[in-house]
Amino acid sequence: MMRDDTYIQRRGQLETYFDRTAVDAWARLTSTAKVSRIRETVRAGRDRMRSTLLDWLPADLEGKRVLDAGCGTGALSVEAALRGAEVVAIDLSPTLVQLAAERLPKALGNGSIEFRVGDMLDTGLGEFDHVVGMDSLIHYRATDMVNAVQALAARTRQSVLFTFAPSNPLLTVMHNVGKLFPRGDRAPAIEPVAESTLRRLIDSHAAMNSWRTGRSVRIKSGFYTSHALELVRQ
Ligand SMILES: C[S@@+](CC[C@H](N)C(=O)[O-])C[C@H]1O[C@@H](n2cnc3c(N)ncnc32)[C@H](O)[C@@H]1O
């Protein structure tokens, strides 16, 4: 399938960022090692987000195929696999995928999580019952994000759960100010989007007419703000 240039360009930046620039910080943030007070708020918010998304999956995942789309160091994959799911965990960053494999708890045994390096939209991954993209689409433009969600939904039988960075006027101002600074090693920009805009883009996407939006929750914890949306096949 054709992908927009903006998606491909951003995907390349994210691969560099998550595989090189930020890999150590990301490994630390997702561990139990001590981090700064600011990062503690982020870690706490991310823990809440992960458990929210996991709550939205059926309690019993035995025999269900789950895609952890942009798995990072794999915390969500582990929880889903512990509940019986057959998990495919994919990320652009080989280093993070390697770390995820190393962090696999012994209790899970080999084979309960299939680790992959690559693009979450790779159709070769097959079909899934549930797809979860936690904070892995927040750096894409809203239209690219919705196209990605649609591509994921096309091979999903039950639900697609994903998060976006909710926009508000203050955030938009800060975001625009941030654009004035040289890029250097900064993180690729997060692309905030208003929930109403996102819903409109999803509702008006022709290929999404067999889907409805379900639960919707915003999680704010210090320097972390993210909003989870559930899409359910009807
Ligand atoms: C903010 S991290 C979140 C990681 C993980 N979901 C978590 O919550 O801990 C975003 C991750 O998404 C991955 N990612 C972004 N775009 C991707 C794509 N198109 N295919 C696969 N992974 C992608 C990045 O490499 C990065 O590891």
Coordinates of N, CA and C and ligand atoms in Angstrom, one line a residue:
M1 N 0.8 -1.2 0.0 CA 0.0 0.0 0.0 C 0.9 1.3 0.0
M2 N 0.4 2.3 -0.7 CA 1.2 3.5 -0.7 C 1.1 4.3 0.6
R3 N 2.2 4.8 1.1 CA 2.2 5.6 2.3 C 2.5 7.0 1.9
D4 N 2.0 8.0 2.6 CA 2.3 9.4 2.3 C 3.7 9.6 2.7
D5 N 4.3 10.6 1.9 CA 5.7 10.9 2.2 C 5.9 11.4 3.6
T6 N 4.9 12.1 4.1 CA 5.1 12.7 5.5 C 5.2 11.5 6.5
Y7 N 4.5 10.5 6.3 CA 4.5 9.3 7.2 C 5.9 8.7 7.1
I8 N 6.4 8.5 5.9 CA 7.7 7.8 5.7 C 8.8 8.6 6.2
Q9 N 8.7 9.9 6.0 CA 9.8 10.8 6.5 C 9.8 10.8 8.1
R10 N 8.6 10.9 8.7 CA 8.6 10.9 10.1 C 9.0 9.5 10.7
R11 N 8.6 8.5 10.0 CA 9.0 7.1 10.5 C 10.5 7.0 10.5
G12 N 11.2 7.6 9.5 CA 12.7 7.6 9.5 C 13.3 8.3 10.7
Q13 N 12.7 9.5 11.0 CA 13.2 10.3 12.1 C 13.0 9.5 13.4
L14 N 11.8 8.9 13.5 CA 11.5 8.2 14.8 C 12.5 7.0 15.0
E15 N 12.8 6.3 13.9 CA 13.7 5.2 14.0 C 15.1 5.6 14.5
T16 N 15.6 6.8 14.0 CA 16.9 7.3 14.4 C 16.7 7.7 15.9
Y17 N 15.6 8.4 16.2 CA 15.5 8.9 17.6 C 15.4 7.7 18.6
F18 N 14.5 6.8 18.3 CA 14.3 5.7 19.3 C 15.4 4.6 19.3
D19 N 16.1 4.6 18.2 CA 17.2 3.6 18.1 C 18.6 4.1 18.6
R20 N 18.7 5.5 18.5 CA 20.0 6.0 18.8 C 19.9 7.2 19.8
T21 N 19.4 8.3 19.4 CA 19.4 9.5 20.3 C 18.8 9.2 21.7
A22 N 17.7 8.6 21.7 CA 17.0 8.5 23.0 C 17.0 7.1 23.6
V23 N 17.7 6.2 23.0 CA 17.6 4.8 23.4 C 17.9 4.6 24.9
D24 N 19.0 5.3 25.4 CA 19.4 5.0 26.8 C 18.3 5.7 27.7
A25 N 17.9 6.9 27.4 CA 16.9 7.5 28.2 C 15.6 6.7 28.3
W26 N 15.3 6.1 27.1 CA 14.0 5.3 27.0 C 14.2 4.0 27.8
A27 N 15.3 3.4 27.7 CA 15.6 2.2 28.5 C 15.4 2.4 30.0
R28 N 15.9 3.6 30.4 CA 15.9 3.9 31.8 C 14.4 4.3 32.3
L29 N 13.8 5.1 31.4 CA 12.4 5.5 31.8 C 11.5 4.3 31.9
T30 N 11.7 3.3 31.1 CA 10.9 2.1 31.1 C 11.4 1.0 32.1
S31 N 12.4 1.4 32.9 CA 12.9 0.4 33.9 C 12.4 0.9 35.3
T32 N 13.0 0.3 36.3 CA 12.6 0.7 37.7 C 13.7 1.6 38.2
A33 N 14.8 1.9 37.4 CA 15.9 2.7 37.8 C 15.4 4.1 38.2
K34 N 16.2 4.8 39.1 CA 15.8 6.1 39.5 C 15.8 7.1 38.4
V35 N 14.9 7.9 38.3 CA 14.8 9.0 37.3 C 14.5 10.3 37.9
S36 N 14.6 11.4 37.2 CA 14.4 12.8 37.7 C 12.9 12.9 38.1
R37 N 12.6 13.9 38.9 CA 11.2 14.1 39.4 C 10.2 14.2 38.2
I38 N 10.7 15.0 37.2 CA 9.9 15.2 36.0 C 9.6 13.9 35.3
R39 N 10.7 13.1 35.1 CA 10.4 11.8 34.5 C 9.6 10.8 35.3
E40 N 9.7 11.0 36.6 CA 8.8 10.2 37.5 C 7.4 10.4 37.2
T41 N 7.0 11.7 36.9 CA 5.6 12.0 36.6 C 5.2 11.3 35.2
V42 N 6.2 11.3 34.3 CA 6.0 10.7 33.0 C 5.8 9.2 33.2
R43 N 6.7 8.6 34.0 CA 6.6 7.2 34.2 C 5.3 6.8 34.8
A44 N 4.8 7.6 35.8 CA 3.6 7.3 36.5 C 2.4 7.4 35.5
G45 N 2.4 8.4 34.7 CA 1.4 8.6 33.7 C 1.3 7.5 32.7
R46 N 2.5 7.1 32.3 CA 2.6 6.0 31.3 C 2.1 4.7 31.9
D47 N 2.4 4.5 33.2 CA 1.9 3.2 33.9 C 0.4 3.3 33.9
R48 N -0.2 4.4 34.2 CA -1.6 4.5 34.2 C -2.2 4.3 32.8
M49 N -1.5 4.8 31.8 CA -2.0 4.7 30.5 C -2.0 3.2 30.1
R50 N -0.9 2.5 30.4 CA -0.7 1.1 30.0 C -1.8 0.3 30.7
S51 N -2.1 0.6 32.0 CA -3.1 -0.3 32.6 C -4.5 0.1 32.1
T52 N -4.8 1.3 31.7 CA -6.0 1.7 31.1 C -6.3 0.9 29.8
L53 N -5.3 0.9 29.0 CA -5.4 0.1 27.7 C -5.6 -1.3 27.9
L54 N -4.8 -1.9 28.9 CA -5.0 -3.3 29.2 C -6.3 -3.6 29.8
D55 N -6.9 -2.7 30.5 CA -8.3 -2.9 31.0 C -9.3 -2.9 29.9
W56 N -9.0 -2.2 28.8 CA -9.9 -2.2 27.7 C -9.9 -3.5 26.9
L57 N -8.9 -4.3 27.1 CA -8.9 -5.6 26.4 C -9.6 -6.6 27.3
P58 N -10.2 -7.7 26.6 CA -10.9 -8.7 27.4 C -10.0 -9.2 28.5
A59 N -10.5 -9.6 29.7 CA -9.7 -10.1 30.8 C -9.0 -11.4 30.3
D60 N -9.8 -12.2 29.6 CA -9.2 -13.5 29.1 C -8.7 -13.3 27.6
L61 N -7.4 -13.4 27.4 CA -6.9 -13.2 26.1 C -6.4 -14.5 25.5
E62 N -6.8 -15.6 26.1 CA -6.4 -16.9 25.6 C -6.8 -17.1 24.2
G63 N -5.8 -17.4 23.3 CA -6.1 -17.7 21.9 C -6.3 -16.4 21.1
K64 N -6.2 -15.3 21.7 CA -6.4 -14.0 21.0 C -5.0 -13.5 20.4
R65 N -5.1 -13.0 19.2 CA -3.9 -12.5 18.6 C -3.8 -11.0 18.8
V66 N -2.8 -10.5 19.5 CA -2.7 -9.1 19.8 C -1.4 -8.5 19.2
L67 N -1.6 -7.3 18.6 CA -0.4 -6.6 18.0 C -0.1 -5.4 19.0
D68 N 1.1 -5.4 19.5 CA 1.6 -4.3 20.2 C 2.4 -3.4 19.2
A69 N 1.7 -2.4 18.7 CA 2.2 -1.6 17.6 C 3.1 -0.5 18.1
G70 N 4.4 -0.6 17.9 CA 5.4 0.3 18.4 C 5.6 -0.1 19.9
C71 N 6.1 -1.3 20.1 CA 6.1 -1.9 21.4 C 7.2 -1.3 22.3
G72 N 8.2 -0.6 21.8 CA 9.2 -0.1 22.7 C 9.9 -1.2 23.4
T73 N 10.0 -1.0 24.7 CA 10.7 -2.1 25.5 C 9.7 -3.2 26.0
G74 N 8.5 -3.2 25.5 CA 7.6 -4.3 25.6 C 6.8 -4.6 26.8
A75 N 6.6 -3.5 27.7 CA 5.9 -3.8 28.9 C 4.4 -4.2 28.7
L76 N 3.8 -3.6 27.7 CA 2.4 -3.9 27.4 C 2.3 -5.3 26.8
S77 N 3.2 -5.7 26.0 CA 3.2 -7.0 25.4 C 3.3 -8.1 26.5
V78 N 4.1 -7.9 27.5 CA 4.3 -8.8 28.6 C 3.0 -9.0 29.3
E79 N 2.3 -7.9 29.6 CA 1.1 -8.1 30.4 C 0.0 -8.8 29.5
A80 N 0.0 -8.5 28.3 CA -1.0 -9.2 27.4 C -0.7 -10.7 27.3
A81 N 0.6 -11.0 27.1 CA 1.0 -12.4 27.0 C 0.7 -13.1 28.3
L82 N 0.9 -12.5 29.5 CA 0.6 -13.1 30.7 C -0.9 -13.5 30.9
R83 N -1.7 -12.7 30.1 CA -3.2 -13.0 30.1 C -3.6 -14.0 29.0
G84 N -2.6 -14.6 28.4 CA -2.9 -15.7 27.4 C -2.8 -15.3 26.0
A85 N -2.6 -14.0 25.7 CA -2.6 -13.6 24.3 C -1.3 -14.1 23.5
E86 N -1.5 -14.3 22.2 CA -0.4 -14.5 21.3 C 0.0 -13.1 20.8
V87 N 1.1 -12.6 21.3 CA 1.4 -11.2 21.0 C 2.5 -11.1 19.9
V88 N 2.2 -10.2 19.0 CA 3.3 -9.8 18.1 C 3.7 -8.4 18.5
A89 N 5.0 -8.2 18.9 CA 5.5 -7.0 19.4 C 6.4 -6.4 18.3
I90 N 6.1 -5.3 17.7 CA 6.9 -4.7 16.6 C 7.3 -3.3 16.9
D91 N 8.5 -3.0 16.6 CA 9.0 -1.6 16.7 C 10.0 -1.3 15.7
L92 N 10.2 0.0 15.3 CA 11.2 0.4 14.3 C 12.6 0.2 14.9
S93 N 12.7 0.3 16.2 CA 14.1 0.3 16.8 C 14.6 -1.1 17.1
P94 N 15.6 -1.6 16.4 CA 16.1 -2.9 16.7 C 16.6 -3.0 18.2
T95 N 17.2 -1.8 18.6 CA 17.8 -1.8 20.0 C 16.7 -2.0 21.1
L96 N 15.6 -1.3 20.9 CA 14.5 -1.4 21.8 C 13.8 -2.8 21.8
V97 N 13.7 -3.4 20.6 CA 13.1 -4.7 20.5 C 14.0 -5.7 21.1
Q98 N 15.4 -5.6 21.0 CA 16.3 -6.4 21.6 C 16.2 -6.3 23.2
L99 N 16.0 -5.1 23.6 CA 15.8 -4.9 25.1 C 14.5 -5.5 25.6
A100 N 13.5 -5.4 24.8 CA 12.2 -6.0 25.1 C 12.4 -7.5 25.3
A101 N 13.1 -8.1 24.3 CA 13.3 -9.6 24.4 C 14.1 -10.0 25.6
E102 N 15.1 -9.1 26.0 CA 15.9 -9.4 27.2 C 15.1 -9.3 28.4
R103 N 14.1 -8.4 28.4 CA 13.3 -8.2 29.6 C 12.2 -9.2 29.8
L104 N 12.1 -10.1 28.9 CA 10.9 -11.0 28.9 C 11.0 -11.8 30.2
P105 N 10.0 -11.8 31.0 CA 10.0 -12.6 32.3 C 10.1 -14.1 32.0
K106 N 10.9 -14.8 32.8 CA 11.0 -16.3 32.6 C 9.7 -17.0 32.6
A107 N 8.7 -16.5 33.4 CA 7.4 -17.1 33.6 C 6.7 -17.3 32.2
L108 N 7.1 -16.4 31.3 CA 6.4 -16.4 30.0 C 6.9 -17.5 29.0
G109 N 8.1 -18.0 29.2 CA 8.6 -19.0 28.3 C 8.8 -18.4 26.9
N110 N 9.5 -19.2 26.1 CA 9.8 -18.7 24.8 C 8.5 -18.9 23.9
G111 N 8.4 -17.9 23.0 CA 7.4 -18.1 22.0 C 6.0 -17.4 22.3
S112 N 5.8 -16.9 23.5 CA 4.5 -16.3 23.8 C 4.5 -14.9 23.2
I113 N 5.6 -14.3 22.9 CA 5.7 -13.0 22.2 C 6.6 -13.1 21.0
E114 N 6.1 -12.8 19.9 CA 6.9 -12.8 18.7 C 7.4 -11.4 18.5
F115 N 8.7 -11.2 18.6 CA 9.3 -9.9 18.5 C 9.7 -9.6 17.0
R116 N 9.4 -8.4 16.5 CA 9.7 -8.1 15.2 C 10.3 -6.7 15.1
V117 N 11.2 -6.4 14.2 CA 11.7 -5.1 13.9 C 11.1 -4.7 12.6
G118 N 10.4 -3.5 12.6 CA 9.9 -3.0 11.3 C 8.7 -2.1 11.6
D119 N 8.0 -1.9 10.5 CA 6.8 -1.0 10.5 C 5.6 -1.7 11.0
M120 N 4.9 -1.1 11.9 CA 3.6 -1.7 12.4 C 2.6 -1.9 11.3
L121 N 2.7 -1.2 10.2 CA 1.7 -1.3 9.2 C 2.0 -2.4 8.2
D122 N 3.1 -3.1 8.4 CA 3.5 -4.2 7.5 C 2.3 -5.3 7.5
T123 N 1.7 -5.4 6.3 CA 0.6 -6.3 6.2 C 1.0 -7.8 6.4
G124 N 2.3 -8.1 6.2 CA 2.8 -9.4 6.4 C 2.6 -9.9 7.9
L125 N 2.3 -9.0 8.8 CA 2.1 -9.4 10.2 C 0.8 -10.3 10.3
G126 N -0.1 -10.2 9.4 CA -1.3 -10.9 9.4 C -2.4 -10.2 10.1
E127 N -3.4 -11.0 10.6 CA -4.6 -10.5 11.2 C -4.5 -10.6 12.7
F128 N -5.3 -9.7 13.4 CA -5.3 -9.6 14.8 C -6.7 -9.5 15.4
D129 N -6.9 -9.9 16.6 CA -8.1 -9.7 17.3 C -8.1 -8.3 17.9
H130 N -7.0 -7.9 18.5 CA -6.8 -6.5 19.0 C -5.5 -5.9 18.7
V131 N -5.5 -4.6 18.4 CA -4.2 -3.9 18.2 C -4.2 -2.8 19.2
V132 N -3.0 -2.6 19.8 CA -2.8 -1.5 20.7 C -1.6 -0.7 20.3
G133 N -1.7 0.6 20.2 CA -0.6 1.5 19.8 C -0.5 2.5 20.9
M134 N 0.3 2.2 21.9 CA 0.4 3.2 23.0 C 1.5 4.2 22.7
D135 N 1.1 5.4 22.5 CA 2.0 6.5 22.3 C 3.0 6.3 21.1
S136 N 2.5 5.5 20.2 CA 3.4 5.2 19.0 C 2.9 5.9 17.8
L137 N 1.8 6.6 17.8 CA 1.3 7.4 16.7 C 1.3 8.9 16.9
I138 N 1.8 9.2 18.1 CA 1.7 10.6 18.6 C 2.6 11.6 17.8
H139 N 3.6 11.0 17.1 CA 4.5 11.9 16.3 C 4.1 12.0 14.8
Y140 N 3.0 11.4 14.4 CA 2.6 11.5 13.0 C 1.5 12.6 12.9
R141 N 1.4 13.2 11.8 CA 0.4 14.2 11.5 C -1.0 13.6 11.6
A142 N -2.0 14.3 11.9 CA -3.3 13.7 12.2 C -3.8 12.9 11.0
T143 N -3.6 13.3 9.8 CA -4.1 12.5 8.7 C -3.3 11.2 8.5
D144 N -2.0 11.3 8.8 CA -1.2 10.1 8.7 C -1.6 9.2 9.8
M145 N -1.9 9.7 11.0 CA -2.3 8.9 12.2 C -3.6 8.2 11.8
V146 N -4.5 8.9 11.3 CA -5.8 8.3 11.0 C -5.7 7.2 9.8
N147 N -4.8 7.5 8.9 CA -4.6 6.5 7.8 C -3.9 5.2 8.4
A148 N -3.0 5.5 9.4 CA -2.4 4.3 10.0 C -3.4 3.5 10.8
V149 N -4.2 4.2 11.6 CA -5.3 3.6 12.4 C -6.2 2.7 11.5
Q150 N -6.5 3.3 10.3 CA -7.4 2.6 9.4 C -6.7 1.4 8.8
A151 N -5.4 1.5 8.5 CA -4.7 0.3 8.0 C -4.6 -0.8 9.0
L152 N -4.4 -0.4 10.3 CA -4.4 -1.4 11.4 C -5.8 -2.0 11.5
A153 N -6.8 -1.2 11.5 CA -8.2 -1.7 11.7 C -8.6 -2.7 10.6
A154 N -8.0 -2.4 9.4 CA -8.4 -3.3 8.2 C -8.0 -4.8 8.5
R155 N -7.0 -5.0 9.4 CA -6.7 -6.4 9.7 C -6.9 -6.7 11.1
T156 N -7.9 -6.1 11.7 CA -8.3 -6.4 13.1 C -9.7 -6.8 13.2
R157 N -9.9 -7.9 14.0 CA -11.3 -8.4 14.1 C -12.1 -7.7 15.2
Q158 N -11.5 -7.2 16.2 CA -12.4 -6.7 17.3 C -12.1 -5.2 17.7
S159 N -10.9 -4.9 18.2 CA -10.7 -3.5 18.6 C -9.3 -3.0 18.3
V160 N -9.3 -1.7 18.1 CA -8.0 -1.0 17.9 C -7.9 0.1 19.0
L161 N -6.9 0.0 19.9 CA -6.8 1.0 20.9 C -5.5 1.8 20.6
F162 N -5.6 3.1 20.6 CA -4.4 3.9 20.4 C -4.5 5.2 21.2
T163 N -3.4 5.9 21.3 CA -3.4 7.1 22.0 C -2.9 8.2 21.1
F164 N -3.4 9.4 21.4 CA -2.9 10.6 20.7 C -2.6 11.7 21.7
A165 N -1.9 12.7 21.3 CA -1.5 13.8 22.1 C -2.6 14.9 22.0
P166 N -3.5 15.1 23.0 CA -4.6 16.0 22.8 C -4.1 17.5 22.7
S167 N -4.6 18.2 21.8 CA -4.2 19.6 21.7 C -5.1 20.5 22.5
N168 N -4.5 21.6 23.0 CA -5.2 22.6 23.6 C -4.5 23.9 23.2
P169 N -5.1 25.1 23.4 CA -4.4 26.3 22.9 C -3.0 26.5 23.4
L170 N -2.8 26.2 24.7 CA -1.5 26.4 25.3 C -0.5 25.5 24.7
L171 N -0.8 24.3 24.6 CA 0.1 23.3 24.0 C 0.5 23.7 22.6
T172 N -0.5 24.2 21.8 CA -0.3 24.6 20.5 C 0.7 25.7 20.4
V173 N 0.6 26.7 21.4 CA 1.5 27.8 21.4 C 3.0 27.3 21.7
M174 N 3.1 26.4 22.7 CA 4.4 25.9 23.1 C 5.0 25.1 22.0
H175 N 4.2 24.4 21.3 CA 4.6 23.6 20.2 C 5.2 24.5 19.1
N176 N 4.5 25.6 18.8 CA 5.0 26.5 17.7 C 6.2 27.2 18.2
V177 N 6.4 27.6 19.5 CA 7.6 28.2 19.9 C 8.7 27.2 19.8
G178 N 8.5 25.9 20.1 CA 9.5 24.9 20.0 C 10.1 24.8 18.6
K179 N 9.2 25.1 17.6 CA 9.7 25.0 16.2 C 10.7 26.0 15.9
L180 N 10.8 27.1 16.7 CA 11.8 28.2 16.4 C 13.2 27.7 16.8
F181 N 13.4 26.7 17.6 CA 14.7 26.3 18.0 C 15.3 25.3 17.0
P182 N 16.7 25.3 16.9 CA 17.3 24.4 16.0 C 17.0 22.9 16.4
R183 N 17.0 22.1 15.4 CA 16.5 20.7 15.7 C 17.5 19.9 16.5
G184 N 18.7 19.8 16.1 CA 19.7 19.1 16.8 C 19.2 17.7 17.1
D185 N 19.4 17.3 18.4 CA 19.0 16.0 18.8 C 17.6 16.0 19.4
R186 N 16.9 17.0 19.3 CA 15.6 17.0 19.9 C 14.7 15.9 19.4
A187 N 13.7 15.6 20.2 CA 12.8 14.5 19.8 C 12.0 15.0 18.6
P188 N 11.6 14.1 17.7 CA 10.7 14.5 16.6 C 9.5 15.1 17.3
A189 N 9.0 16.2 16.7 CA 7.8 16.9 17.3 C 6.7 15.9 17.5
I190 N 6.0 16.2 18.6 CA 4.7 15.5 18.9 C 3.7 16.3 18.1
E191 N 2.7 15.7 17.5 CA 1.7 16.4 16.7 C 0.4 16.3 17.4
P192 N 0.1 17.4 18.3 CA -1.1 17.4 19.0 C -2.3 17.5 18.1
V193 N -3.4 16.9 18.5 CA -4.6 16.9 17.7 C -5.8 17.0 18.6
A194 N -6.8 17.8 18.3 CA -8.0 17.9 19.1 C -8.8 16.6 19.0
E195 N -9.4 16.1 20.1 CA -10.2 14.9 20.0 C -11.3 15.0 18.9
S196 N -11.9 16.2 18.9 CA -13.0 16.4 17.9 C -12.5 16.3 16.5
T197 N -11.3 16.8 16.2 CA -10.8 16.7 14.9 C -10.5 15.3 14.5
L198 N -9.9 14.6 15.5 CA -9.6 13.2 15.2 C -10.8 12.3 15.0
R199 N -11.9 12.6 15.8 CA -13.1 11.8 15.6 C -13.7 12.2 14.2
R200 N -13.6 13.4 13.8 CA -14.2 13.8 12.5 C -13.4 13.1 11.4
L201 N -12.1 13.1 11.5 CA -11.3 12.4 10.5 C -11.6 10.9 10.4
I202 N -11.8 10.3 11.6 CA -12.1 8.9 11.6 C -13.5 8.6 11.0
D203 N -14.5 9.4 11.5 CA -15.9 9.2 11.0 C -16.0 9.5 9.5
S204 N -15.2 10.4 9.0 CA -15.3 10.7 7.5 C -14.5 9.8 6.7
H205 N -13.7 8.9 7.3 CA -12.9 8.0 6.5 C -13.7 6.8 6.0
A206 N -13.8 6.8 4.7 CA -14.8 5.8 4.0 C -14.5 4.4 4.5
A207 N -13.2 4.0 4.7 CA -12.9 2.6 5.1 C -13.2 2.3 6.6
M208 N -13.6 3.3 7.3 CA -13.9 3.1 8.7 C -15.3 3.0 9.1
N209 N -16.2 2.8 8.0 CA -17.6 2.8 8.4 C -18.1 1.5 9.1
S210 N -17.3 0.5 9.2 CA -17.7 -0.6 10.0 C -17.2 -0.5 11.4
W211 N -16.7 0.7 11.8 CA -16.1 0.9 13.1 C -16.8 2.0 13.8
R212 N -16.9 1.9 15.2 CA -17.4 3.0 16.0 C -16.4 3.3 17.1
T213 N -16.4 4.5 17.6 CA -15.5 4.8 18.7 C -16.2 4.4 20.0
G214 N -15.4 3.9 20.9 CA -15.9 3.4 22.2 C -15.3 4.3 23.3
R215 N -14.6 3.7 24.2 CA -14.1 4.5 25.4 C -13.1 5.5 25.0
S216 N -13.0 6.5 25.8 CA -12.1 7.6 25.6 C -11.6 8.2 26.9
V217 N -10.3 8.2 27.1 CA -9.8 8.6 28.4 C -8.5 9.5 28.3
R218 N -8.5 10.6 28.9 CA -7.3 11.4 28.9 C -6.5 11.2 30.2
I219 N -5.2 11.0 30.1 CA -4.4 10.8 31.3 C -3.4 11.9 31.4
K220 N -3.4 12.6 32.5 CA -2.5 13.7 32.7 C -1.7 13.4 34.0
S221 N -0.4 13.5 33.9 CA 0.4 13.3 35.1 C 1.7 14.1 34.9
G222 N 1.7 15.3 35.6 CA 2.9 16.1 35.4 C 3.2 16.4 34.0
F223 N 4.3 16.0 33.5 CA 4.8 16.3 32.1 C 4.2 15.3 31.1
Y224 N 3.4 14.4 31.5 CA 2.8 13.5 30.6 C 1.3 13.7 30.4
T225 N 0.9 13.9 29.1 CA -0.5 14.0 28.8 C -0.7 13.2 27.6
S226 N -1.6 12.2 27.7 CA -2.0 11.4 26.5 C -3.4 11.0 26.6
H227 N -4.0 10.7 25.5 CA -5.4 10.4 25.4 C -5.7 9.1 24.7
A228 N -6.3 8.2 25.3 CA -6.6 6.9 24.7 C -8.0 6.9 24.1
L229 N -8.1 6.3 22.9 CA -9.3 6.1 22.2 C -9.5 4.7 21.8
E230 N -10.7 4.2 22.0 CA -11.0 2.8 21.6 C -11.9 2.8 20.3
L231 N -11.5 1.9 19.4 CA -12.3 1.7 18.2 C -12.7 0.3 18.2
V232 N -14.0 0.1 17.9 CA -14.6 -1.2 18.0 C -15.3 -1.6 16.7
R233 N -15.0 -2.8 16.2 CA -15.7 -3.2 15.0 C -17.1 -3.5 15.3
Q234 N -18.1 -2.9 14.5 CA -19.5 -3.2 14.8 C -20.1 -4.1 13.8
Ligands
LIG1 C1 6.8 6.8 22.7 S1 7.4 5.2 22.3 C2 6.2 4.1 23.1 C3 6.6 2.7 23.2 C4 5.7 1.7 23.9 N1 4.4 1.6 23.1 C5 5.4 2.1 25.3 O1 4.4 2.8 25.5 O2 6.3 1.9 26.1 C6 6.9 5.1 20.6 C7 7.5 3.9 19.9 O3 6.8 3.7 18.7 C8 7.7 3.2 17.7 N2 7.2 3.5 16.4 C9 6.8 4.7 15.8 N3 6.4 4.6 14.6 C10 6.4 3.3 14.3 C11 6.0 2.5 13.2 N4 5.5 3.0 12.1 N5 6.2 1.1 13.3 C12 6.6 0.5 14.4 N6 7.0 1.2 15.5 C13 6.9 2.6 15.5 C14 9.0 4.0 18.0 O4 10.1 3.3 17.5 C15 8.9 4.0 19.6 O5 9.6 2.9 20.1

